[in-house]
Amino acid sequence: QVQLRESGGGSVQFGGSLRLSCAAFGYDYSPNCMAWFRQGPGKGREGVAVINNDGSITYADSVKGRFTISRDNARNTLYVQMTRLKPEDTAMYSCAADYRWRQDCRISAEDYTYWGQGTQVTVSS
């Protein structure tokens, strides 16, 4: 059974940076689509960024220019480097993965089979 484990969350001040990691366990092959989602206090789940197996990337408008998603297929690990963090970035960040082939990976929760438990990111002003 595939498991995803996030790490790297924490508390930072406005303008700070954090790097989140998500390791996939339980299957020898790398997922096709891997993505980050977040859910802030009192808000619905929001797609942040997605990267597919060949490196194609899509970002939500809210994080473009500040977040960088990447993956290491040899380690089955997904990353997101978050810079210039704002209080509105405060959320529980979860990674998601799916092994089914798709020509275009989307940051749409319905496309993902496997989810991590999440790691909290808190940005203070």
mmCIF file of N, CA and C in Angstrom:
data_model
loop_
_atom_site.group_PDB
_atom_site.id
_atom_site.type_symbol
_atom_site.label_atom_id
_atom_site.label_comp_id
_atom_site.label_asym_id
_atom_site.label_seq_id
_atom_site.Cartn_x
_atom_site.Cartn_y
_atom_site.Cartn_z
ATOM 1 N N GLN A 1 0.848 -1.195 0.000
ATOM 2 C CA GLN A 1 0.000 0.000 0.000
ATOM 3 C C GLN A 1 0.881 1.241 0.000
ATOM 4 N N VAL A 2 0.546 2.186 -0.834
ATOM 5 C CA VAL A 2 1.329 3.414 -0.950
ATOM 6 C C VAL A 2 1.050 4.329 0.236
ATOM 7 N N GLN A 3 2.108 4.857 0.803
ATOM 8 C CA GLN A 3 1.976 5.843 1.873
ATOM 9 C C GLN A 3 2.793 7.078 1.499
ATOM 10 N N LEU A 4 2.276 8.226 1.866
ATOM 11 C CA LEU A 4 2.969 9.488 1.648
ATOM 12 C C LEU A 4 3.218 10.133 3.006
ATOM 13 N N ARG A 5 4.441 10.585 3.207
ATOM 14 C CA ARG A 5 4.807 11.182 4.490
ATOM 15 C C ARG A 5 5.443 12.541 4.257
ATOM 16 N N GLU A 6 4.774 13.587 4.758
ATOM 17 C CA GLU A 6 5.289 14.936 4.620
ATOM 18 C C GLU A 6 6.188 15.306 5.807
ATOM 19 N N SER A 7 7.073 16.235 5.560
ATOM 20 C CA SER A 7 7.905 16.794 6.622
ATOM 21 C C SER A 7 8.324 18.202 6.219
ATOM 22 N N GLY A 8 8.792 18.961 7.197
ATOM 23 C CA GLY A 8 9.343 20.279 6.905
ATOM 24 C C GLY A 8 8.486 21.456 7.286
ATOM 25 N N GLY A 9 7.298 21.210 7.799
ATOM 26 C CA GLY A 9 6.453 22.325 8.201
ATOM 27 C C GLY A 9 7.004 23.019 9.440
ATOM 28 N N GLY A 10 6.404 24.157 9.768
ATOM 29 C CA GLY A 10 6.830 24.895 10.947
ATOM 30 C C GLY A 10 6.261 26.288 10.966
ATOM 31 N N SER A 11 6.828 27.108 11.836
ATOM 32 C CA SER A 11 6.380 28.492 11.985
ATOM 33 C C SER A 11 7.477 29.430 11.504
ATOM 34 N N VAL A 12 7.096 30.384 10.681
ATOM 35 C CA VAL A 12 8.041 31.376 10.168
ATOM 36 C C VAL A 12 7.370 32.740 10.197
ATOM 37 N N GLN A 13 8.185 33.771 10.058
ATOM 38 C CA GLN A 13 7.657 35.126 9.984
ATOM 39 C C GLN A 13 7.415 35.508 8.536
ATOM 40 N N PHE A 14 6.622 36.563 8.388
ATOM 41 C CA PHE A 14 6.334 37.110 7.067
ATOM 42 C C PHE A 14 7.634 37.301 6.286
ATOM 43 N N GLY A 15 7.624 36.812 5.048
ATOM 44 C CA GLY A 15 8.808 36.935 4.207
ATOM 45 C C GLY A 15 9.791 35.794 4.331
ATOM 46 N N GLY A 16 9.547 34.878 5.242
ATOM 47 C CA GLY A 16 10.442 33.760 5.450
ATOM 48 C C GLY A 16 10.276 32.653 4.423
ATOM 49 N N SER A 17 11.048 31.595 4.604
ATOM 50 C CA SER A 17 11.045 30.475 3.674
ATOM 51 C C SER A 17 10.941 29.155 4.421
ATOM 52 N N LEU A 18 10.382 28.185 3.748
ATOM 53 C CA LEU A 18 10.326 26.816 4.254
ATOM 54 C C LEU A 18 10.416 25.873 3.065
ATOM 55 N N ARG A 19 10.916 24.668 3.334
ATOM 56 C CA ARG A 19 10.939 23.634 2.308
ATOM 57 C C ARG A 19 10.221 22.410 2.848
ATOM 58 N N LEU A 20 9.190 21.986 2.140
ATOM 59 C CA LEU A 20 8.448 20.792 2.513
ATOM 60 C C LEU A 20 8.899 19.618 1.661
ATOM 61 N N SER A 21 8.863 18.435 2.262
ATOM 62 C CA SER A 21 9.190 17.200 1.552
ATOM 63 C C SER A 21 8.054 16.217 1.708
ATOM 64 N N CYS A 22 7.932 15.337 0.743
ATOM 65 C CA CYS A 22 6.909 14.289 0.786
ATOM 66 C C CYS A 22 7.520 13.034 0.175
ATOM 67 N N ALA A 23 7.699 12.020 1.001
ATOM 68 C CA ALA A 23 8.275 10.768 0.527
ATOM 69 C C ALA A 23 7.176 9.748 0.302
ATOM 70 N N ALA A 24 7.258 9.052 -0.823
ATOM 71 C CA ALA A 24 6.286 8.014 -1.167
ATOM 72 C C ALA A 24 6.899 6.647 -0.882
ATOM 73 N N PHE A 25 6.135 5.815 -0.178
ATOM 74 C CA PHE A 25 6.596 4.482 0.182
ATOM 75 C C PHE A 25 5.592 3.451 -0.305
ATOM 76 N N GLY A 26 6.082 2.251 -0.559
ATOM 77 C CA GLY A 26 5.190 1.130 -0.781
ATOM 78 C C GLY A 26 5.022 0.677 -2.206
ATOM 79 N N TYR A 27 5.686 1.375 -3.139
ATOM 80 C CA TYR A 27 5.568 0.992 -4.543
ATOM 81 C C TYR A 27 6.881 1.340 -5.216
ATOM 82 N N ASP A 28 7.352 0.477 -6.061
ATOM 83 C CA ASP A 28 8.675 0.677 -6.648
ATOM 84 C C ASP A 28 8.725 1.788 -7.696
ATOM 85 N N TYR A 29 7.587 2.095 -8.287
ATOM 86 C CA TYR A 29 7.581 3.064 -9.375
ATOM 87 C C TYR A 29 7.214 4.454 -8.857
ATOM 88 N N SER A 30 7.707 5.457 -9.557
ATOM 89 C CA SER A 30 7.361 6.823 -9.187
ATOM 90 C C SER A 30 5.954 7.155 -9.663
ATOM 91 N N PRO A 31 5.225 7.912 -8.876
ATOM 92 C CA PRO A 31 3.894 8.339 -9.318
ATOM 93 C C PRO A 31 3.977 9.166 -10.590
ATOM 94 N N ASN A 32 2.927 9.156 -11.378
ATOM 95 C CA ASN A 32 2.890 10.015 -12.552
ATOM 96 C C ASN A 32 2.682 11.472 -12.126
ATOM 97 N N CYS A 33 1.628 11.718 -11.405
ATOM 98 C CA CYS A 33 1.318 13.078 -10.945
ATOM 99 C C CYS A 33 1.581 13.170 -9.435
ATOM 100 N N MET A 34 2.259 14.222 -9.037
ATOM 101 C CA MET A 34 2.457 14.515 -7.618
ATOM 102 C C MET A 34 2.144 15.990 -7.393
ATOM 103 N N ALA A 35 1.454 16.270 -6.313
ATOM 104 C CA ALA A 35 0.974 17.631 -6.114
ATOM 105 C C ALA A 35 0.960 18.005 -4.641
ATOM 106 N N TRP A 36 0.935 19.290 -4.412
ATOM 107 C CA TRP A 36 0.737 19.854 -3.079
ATOM 108 C C TRP A 36 -0.616 20.545 -3.025
ATOM 109 N N PHE A 37 -1.307 20.318 -1.935
ATOM 110 C CA PHE A 37 -2.556 20.998 -1.634
ATOM 111 C C PHE A 37 -2.430 21.633 -0.257
ATOM 112 N N ARG A 38 -3.300 22.563 0.040
ATOM 113 C CA ARG A 38 -3.307 23.164 1.372
ATOM 114 C C ARG A 38 -4.730 23.511 1.781
ATOM 115 N N GLN A 39 -4.920 23.562 3.083
ATOM 116 C CA GLN A 39 -6.210 23.978 3.621
ATOM 117 C C GLN A 39 -5.960 24.890 4.808
ATOM 118 N N GLY A 40 -6.305 26.152 4.626
ATOM 119 C CA GLY A 40 -6.128 27.136 5.681
ATOM 120 C C GLY A 40 -7.294 27.126 6.643
ATOM 121 N N PRO A 41 -7.144 27.802 7.787
ATOM 122 C CA PRO A 41 -8.214 27.828 8.787
ATOM 123 C C PRO A 41 -9.497 28.428 8.213
ATOM 124 N N GLY A 42 -10.569 27.671 8.283
ATOM 125 C CA GLY A 42 -11.851 28.139 7.800
ATOM 126 C C GLY A 42 -11.990 28.175 6.289
ATOM 127 N N LYS A 43 -11.040 27.550 5.601
ATOM 128 C CA LYS A 43 -11.071 27.574 4.134
ATOM 129 C C LYS A 43 -11.183 26.169 3.572
ATOM 130 N N GLY A 44 -11.539 26.082 2.321
ATOM 131 C CA GLY A 44 -11.570 24.799 1.641
ATOM 132 C C GLY A 44 -10.188 24.412 1.150
ATOM 133 N N ARG A 45 -10.060 23.197 0.656
ATOM 134 C CA ARG A 45 -8.772 22.731 0.149
ATOM 135 C C ARG A 45 -8.443 23.447 -1.159
ATOM 136 N N GLU A 46 -7.187 23.836 -1.261
ATOM 137 C CA GLU A 46 -6.719 24.583 -2.430
ATOM 138 C C GLU A 46 -5.524 23.862 -3.043
ATOM 139 N N GLY A 47 -5.540 23.682 -4.333
ATOM 140 C CA GLY A 47 -4.380 23.136 -5.022
ATOM 141 C C GLY A 47 -3.282 24.171 -5.102
ATOM 142 N N VAL A 48 -2.044 23.756 -4.834
ATOM 143 C CA VAL A 48 -0.909 24.674 -4.803
ATOM 144 C C VAL A 48 -0.045 24.519 -6.042
ATOM 145 N N ALA A 49 0.384 23.286 -6.313
ATOM 146 C CA ALA A 49 1.266 23.052 -7.460
ATOM 147 C C ALA A 49 1.277 21.567 -7.779
ATOM 148 N N VAL A 50 1.571 21.257 -9.025
ATOM 149 C CA VAL A 50 1.648 19.868 -9.465
ATOM 150 C C VAL A 50 2.842 19.702 -10.387
ATOM 151 N N ILE A 51 3.442 18.513 -10.325
ATOM 152 C CA ILE A 51 4.532 18.176 -11.227
ATOM 153 C C ILE A 51 4.317 16.747 -11.705
ATOM 154 N N ASN A 52 4.472 16.516 -13.007
ATOM 155 C CA ASN A 52 4.301 15.149 -13.463
ATOM 156 C C ASN A 52 5.656 14.494 -13.670
ATOM 157 N N ASN A 53 5.631 13.272 -14.133
ATOM 158 C CA ASN A 53 6.840 12.463 -14.163
ATOM 159 C C ASN A 53 7.904 13.003 -15.120
ATOM 160 N N ASP A 54 7.475 13.754 -16.119
ATOM 161 C CA ASP A 54 8.470 14.295 -17.042
ATOM 162 C C ASP A 54 8.859 15.725 -16.699
ATOM 163 N N GLY A 55 8.368 16.205 -15.533
ATOM 164 C CA GLY A 55 8.785 17.508 -15.059
ATOM 165 C C GLY A 55 7.891 18.667 -15.406
ATOM 166 N N SER A 56 6.794 18.415 -16.081
ATOM 167 C CA SER A 56 5.863 19.505 -16.378
ATOM 168 C C SER A 56 5.217 19.996 -15.095
ATOM 169 N N ILE A 57 5.098 21.311 -14.959
ATOM 170 C CA ILE A 57 4.680 21.926 -13.699
ATOM 171 C C ILE A 57 3.552 22.920 -13.937
ATOM 172 N N THR A 58 2.628 22.950 -12.985
ATOM 173 C CA THR A 58 1.582 23.957 -12.954
ATOM 174 C C THR A 58 1.484 24.500 -11.539
ATOM 175 N N TYR A 59 1.351 25.818 -11.420
ATOM 176 C CA TYR A 59 1.205 26.470 -10.117
ATOM 177 C C TYR A 59 -0.143 27.165 -10.019
ATOM 178 N N ALA A 60 -0.659 27.242 -8.810
ATOM 179 C CA ALA A 60 -1.796 28.112 -8.559
ATOM 180 C C ALA A 60 -1.319 29.556 -8.657
ATOM 181 N N ASP A 61 -2.200 30.426 -9.100
ATOM 182 C CA ASP A 61 -1.821 31.838 -9.257
ATOM 183 C C ASP A 61 -1.326 32.437 -7.940
ATOM 184 N N SER A 62 -1.880 31.970 -6.840
ATOM 185 C CA SER A 62 -1.559 32.548 -5.540
ATOM 186 C C SER A 62 -0.118 32.300 -5.101
ATOM 187 N N VAL A 63 0.560 31.338 -5.727
ATOM 188 C CA VAL A 63 1.918 31.007 -5.293
ATOM 189 C C VAL A 63 2.954 31.188 -6.400
ATOM 190 N N LYS A 64 2.529 31.531 -7.592
ATOM 191 C CA LYS A 64 3.467 31.711 -8.705
ATOM 192 C C LYS A 64 4.532 32.732 -8.364
ATOM 193 N N GLY A 65 5.777 32.373 -8.663
ATOM 194 C CA GLY A 65 6.882 33.280 -8.391
ATOM 195 C C GLY A 65 7.421 33.188 -6.978
ATOM 196 N N ARG A 66 6.710 32.488 -6.103
ATOM 197 C CA ARG A 66 7.164 32.356 -4.711
ATOM 198 C C ARG A 66 7.470 30.909 -4.336
ATOM 199 N N PHE A 67 6.728 29.957 -4.894
ATOM 200 C CA PHE A 67 6.902 28.542 -4.584
ATOM 201 C C PHE A 67 7.536 27.833 -5.780
ATOM 202 N N THR A 68 8.366 26.844 -5.471
ATOM 203 C CA THR A 68 8.974 26.018 -6.509
ATOM 204 C C THR A 68 8.785 24.557 -6.156
ATOM 205 N N ILE A 69 8.091 23.836 -7.023
ATOM 206 C CA ILE A 69 7.866 22.408 -6.812
ATOM 207 C C ILE A 69 8.927 21.633 -7.572
ATOM 208 N N SER A 70 9.360 20.511 -7.002
ATOM 209 C CA SER A 70 10.336 19.645 -7.664
ATOM 210 C C SER A 70 10.142 18.231 -7.152
ATOM 211 N N ARG A 71 10.796 17.302 -7.816
ATOM 212 C CA ARG A 71 10.703 15.913 -7.396
ATOM 213 C C ARG A 71 11.998 15.195 -7.701
ATOM 214 N N ASP A 72 12.286 14.183 -6.908
ATOM 215 C CA ASP A 72 13.437 13.310 -7.105
ATOM 216 C C ASP A 72 12.877 11.911 -7.299
ATOM 217 N N ASN A 73 12.800 11.469 -8.533
ATOM 218 C CA ASN A 73 12.181 10.173 -8.808
ATOM 219 C C ASN A 73 13.006 9.020 -8.249
ATOM 220 N N ALA A 74 14.295 9.171 -8.151
ATOM 221 C CA ALA A 74 15.133 8.103 -7.587
ATOM 222 C C ALA A 74 14.795 7.866 -6.118
ATOM 223 N N ARG A 75 14.367 8.927 -5.454
ATOM 224 C CA ARG A 75 13.987 8.821 -4.036
ATOM 225 C C ARG A 75 12.480 8.823 -3.830
ATOM 226 N N ASN A 76 11.717 8.879 -4.929
ATOM 227 C CA ASN A 76 10.252 8.950 -4.823
ATOM 228 C C ASN A 76 9.838 10.042 -3.843
ATOM 229 N N THR A 77 10.440 11.196 -3.984
ATOM 230 C CA THR A 77 10.201 12.289 -3.058
ATOM 231 C C THR A 77 9.816 13.561 -3.800
ATOM 232 N N LEU A 78 8.842 14.232 -3.255
ATOM 233 C CA LEU A 78 8.322 15.493 -3.783
ATOM 234 C C LEU A 78 8.733 16.617 -2.842
ATOM 235 N N TYR A 79 9.032 17.769 -3.411
ATOM 236 C CA TYR A 79 9.428 18.922 -2.610
ATOM 237 C C TYR A 79 8.629 20.159 -3.030
ATOM 238 N N VAL A 80 8.564 21.113 -2.117
ATOM 239 C CA VAL A 80 8.148 22.454 -2.495
ATOM 240 C C VAL A 80 8.972 23.438 -1.668
ATOM 241 N N GLN A 81 9.663 24.306 -2.368
ATOM 242 C CA GLN A 81 10.407 25.386 -1.725
ATOM 243 C C GLN A 81 9.497 26.601 -1.699
ATOM 244 N N MET A 82 9.213 27.090 -0.506
ATOM 245 C CA MET A 82 8.293 28.210 -0.352
ATOM 246 C C MET A 82 9.080 29.423 0.127
ATOM 247 N N THR A 83 9.006 30.507 -0.606
ATOM 248 C CA THR A 83 9.709 31.738 -0.257
ATOM 249 C C THR A 83 8.719 32.885 -0.167
ATOM 250 N N ARG A 84 9.174 33.986 0.412
ATOM 251 C CA ARG A 84 8.341 35.193 0.571
ATOM 252 C C ARG A 84 6.976 34.825 1.124
ATOM 253 N N LEU A 85 6.988 34.046 2.170
ATOM 254 C CA LEU A 85 5.746 33.547 2.750
ATOM 255 C C LEU A 85 4.939 34.680 3.362
ATOM 256 N N LYS A 86 3.623 34.528 3.270
ATOM 257 C CA LYS A 86 2.669 35.518 3.761
ATOM 258 C C LYS A 86 1.755 34.854 4.787
ATOM 259 N N PRO A 87 1.133 35.633 5.656
ATOM 260 C CA PRO A 87 0.194 35.029 6.611
ATOM 261 C C PRO A 87 -0.902 34.211 5.928
ATOM 262 N N GLU A 88 -1.306 34.628 4.746
ATOM 263 C CA GLU A 88 -2.364 33.883 4.049
ATOM 264 C C GLU A 88 -1.889 32.540 3.517
ATOM 265 N N ASP A 89 -0.592 32.258 3.608
ATOM 266 C CA ASP A 89 -0.082 30.935 3.260
ATOM 267 C C ASP A 89 -0.226 29.950 4.417
ATOM 268 N N THR A 90 -0.637 30.439 5.579
ATOM 269 C CA THR A 90 -0.834 29.564 6.736
ATOM 270 C C THR A 90 -1.879 28.510 6.413
ATOM 271 N N ALA A 91 -1.500 27.244 6.582
ATOM 272 C CA ALA A 91 -2.393 26.149 6.206
ATOM 273 C C ALA A 91 -1.756 24.818 6.583
ATOM 274 N N MET A 92 -2.563 23.785 6.519
ATOM 275 C CA MET A 92 -2.063 22.419 6.552
ATOM 276 C C MET A 92 -1.757 22.042 5.109
ATOM 277 N N TYR A 93 -0.509 21.693 4.864
ATOM 278 C CA TYR A 93 -0.075 21.343 3.516
ATOM 279 C C TYR A 93 -0.012 19.818 3.392
ATOM 280 N N SER A 94 -0.638 19.301 2.349
ATOM 281 C CA SER A 94 -0.663 17.861 2.112
ATOM 282 C C SER A 94 -0.153 17.562 0.715
ATOM 283 N N CYS A 95 0.548 16.453 0.605
ATOM 284 C CA CYS A 95 0.942 16.023 -0.731
ATOM 285 C C CYS A 95 -0.017 14.934 -1.204
ATOM 286 N N ALA A 96 -0.085 14.803 -2.498
ATOM 287 C CA ALA A 96 -0.964 13.817 -3.118
ATOM 288 C C ALA A 96 -0.250 13.218 -4.320
ATOM 289 N N ALA A 97 -0.577 11.977 -4.607
ATOM 290 C CA ALA A 97 0.077 11.282 -5.711
ATOM 291 C C ALA A 97 -0.904 10.361 -6.405
ATOM 292 N N ASP A 98 -0.630 10.172 -7.695
ATOM 293 C CA ASP A 98 -1.434 9.232 -8.462
ATOM 294 C C ASP A 98 -0.564 8.567 -9.504
ATOM 295 N N TYR A 99 -0.754 7.250 -9.688
ATOM 296 C CA TYR A 99 0.079 6.484 -10.605
ATOM 297 C C TYR A 99 -0.544 6.316 -11.980
ATOM 298 N N ARG A 100 -1.805 6.667 -12.115
ATOM 299 C CA ARG A 100 -2.466 6.497 -13.400
ATOM 300 C C ARG A 100 -1.894 7.482 -14.416
ATOM 301 N N TRP A 101 -1.790 7.013 -15.647
ATOM 302 C CA TRP A 101 -1.233 7.903 -16.660
ATOM 303 C C TRP A 101 -2.249 8.966 -17.035
ATOM 304 N N ARG A 102 -1.779 10.177 -17.072
ATOM 305 C CA ARG A 102 -2.564 11.309 -17.566
ATOM 306 C C ARG A 102 -1.634 12.161 -18.418
ATOM 307 N N GLN A 103 -2.146 12.649 -19.498
ATOM 308 C CA GLN A 103 -1.323 13.510 -20.335
ATOM 309 C C GLN A 103 -1.016 14.818 -19.602
ATOM 310 N N ASP A 104 -2.004 15.356 -18.933
ATOM 311 C CA ASP A 104 -1.819 16.599 -18.183
ATOM 312 C C ASP A 104 -2.215 16.374 -16.733
ATOM 313 N N CYS A 105 -1.286 16.582 -15.825
ATOM 314 C CA CYS A 105 -1.603 16.483 -14.405
ATOM 315 C C CYS A 105 -2.185 17.810 -13.942
ATOM 316 N N ARG A 106 -3.239 17.730 -13.165
ATOM 317 C CA ARG A 106 -3.926 18.920 -12.691
ATOM 318 C C ARG A 106 -3.822 19.041 -11.185
ATOM 319 N N ILE A 107 -3.947 20.249 -10.684
ATOM 320 C CA ILE A 107 -4.031 20.409 -9.236
ATOM 321 C C ILE A 107 -5.507 20.400 -8.856
ATOM 322 N N SER A 108 -6.083 19.234 -9.054
ATOM 323 C CA SER A 108 -7.485 18.995 -8.759
ATOM 324 C C SER A 108 -7.550 17.769 -7.875
ATOM 325 N N ALA A 109 -8.100 17.913 -6.682
ATOM 326 C CA ALA A 109 -8.050 16.844 -5.690
ATOM 327 C C ALA A 109 -8.662 15.548 -6.182
ATOM 328 N N GLU A 110 -9.647 15.629 -7.036
ATOM 329 C CA GLU A 110 -10.344 14.425 -7.498
ATOM 330 C C GLU A 110 -9.448 13.525 -8.335
ATOM 331 N N ASP A 111 -8.317 14.040 -8.804
ATOM 332 C CA ASP A 111 -7.416 13.258 -9.650
ATOM 333 C C ASP A 111 -6.458 12.379 -8.855
ATOM 334 N N TYR A 112 -6.455 12.475 -7.532
ATOM 335 C CA TYR A 112 -5.410 11.843 -6.734
ATOM 336 C C TYR A 112 -5.962 10.742 -5.846
ATOM 337 N N THR A 113 -5.238 9.624 -5.843
ATOM 338 C CA THR A 113 -5.633 8.456 -5.069
ATOM 339 C C THR A 113 -5.001 8.445 -3.688
ATOM 340 N N TYR A 114 -3.752 8.883 -3.600
ATOM 341 C CA TYR A 114 -3.002 8.757 -2.358
ATOM 342 C C TYR A 114 -2.707 10.134 -1.769
ATOM 343 N N TRP A 115 -2.867 10.207 -0.434
ATOM 344 C CA TRP A 115 -2.705 11.479 0.274
ATOM 345 C C TRP A 115 -1.865 11.284 1.523
ATOM 346 N N GLY A 116 -1.067 12.290 1.835
ATOM 347 C CA GLY A 116 -0.362 12.299 3.093
ATOM 348 C C GLY A 116 -1.218 12.881 4.206
ATOM 349 N N GLN A 117 -0.699 12.817 5.432
ATOM 350 C CA GLN A 117 -1.432 13.308 6.592
ATOM 351 C C GLN A 117 -1.367 14.823 6.712
ATOM 352 N N GLY A 118 -0.348 15.411 6.134
ATOM 353 C CA GLY A 118 -0.232 16.864 6.176
ATOM 354 C C GLY A 118 0.824 17.342 7.152
ATOM 355 N N THR A 119 1.326 18.530 6.868
ATOM 356 C CA THR A 119 2.270 19.199 7.756
ATOM 357 C C THR A 119 1.867 20.668 7.847
ATOM 358 N N GLN A 120 1.877 21.198 9.063
ATOM 359 C CA GLN A 120 1.364 22.549 9.306
ATOM 360 C C GLN A 120 2.413 23.601 8.991
ATOM 361 N N VAL A 121 1.976 24.617 8.279
ATOM 362 C CA VAL A 121 2.810 25.789 8.019
ATOM 363 C C VAL A 121 2.087 27.010 8.592
ATOM 364 N N THR A 122 2.762 27.743 9.451
ATOM 365 C CA THR A 122 2.178 28.933 10.067
ATOM 366 C C THR A 122 3.087 30.128 9.807
ATOM 367 N N VAL A 123 2.508 31.168 9.225
ATOM 368 C CA VAL A 123 3.268 32.375 8.898
ATOM 369 C C VAL A 123 2.704 33.532 9.714
ATOM 370 N N SER A 124 3.544 34.145 10.514
ATOM 371 C CA SER A 124 3.103 35.251 11.352
ATOM 372 C C SER A 124 3.511 36.580 10.722
ATOM 373 N N SER A 125 2.681 37.581 10.991
ATOM 374 C CA SER A 125 2.942 38.906 10.401
ATOM 375 C C SER A 125 3.874 39.733 11.266
#
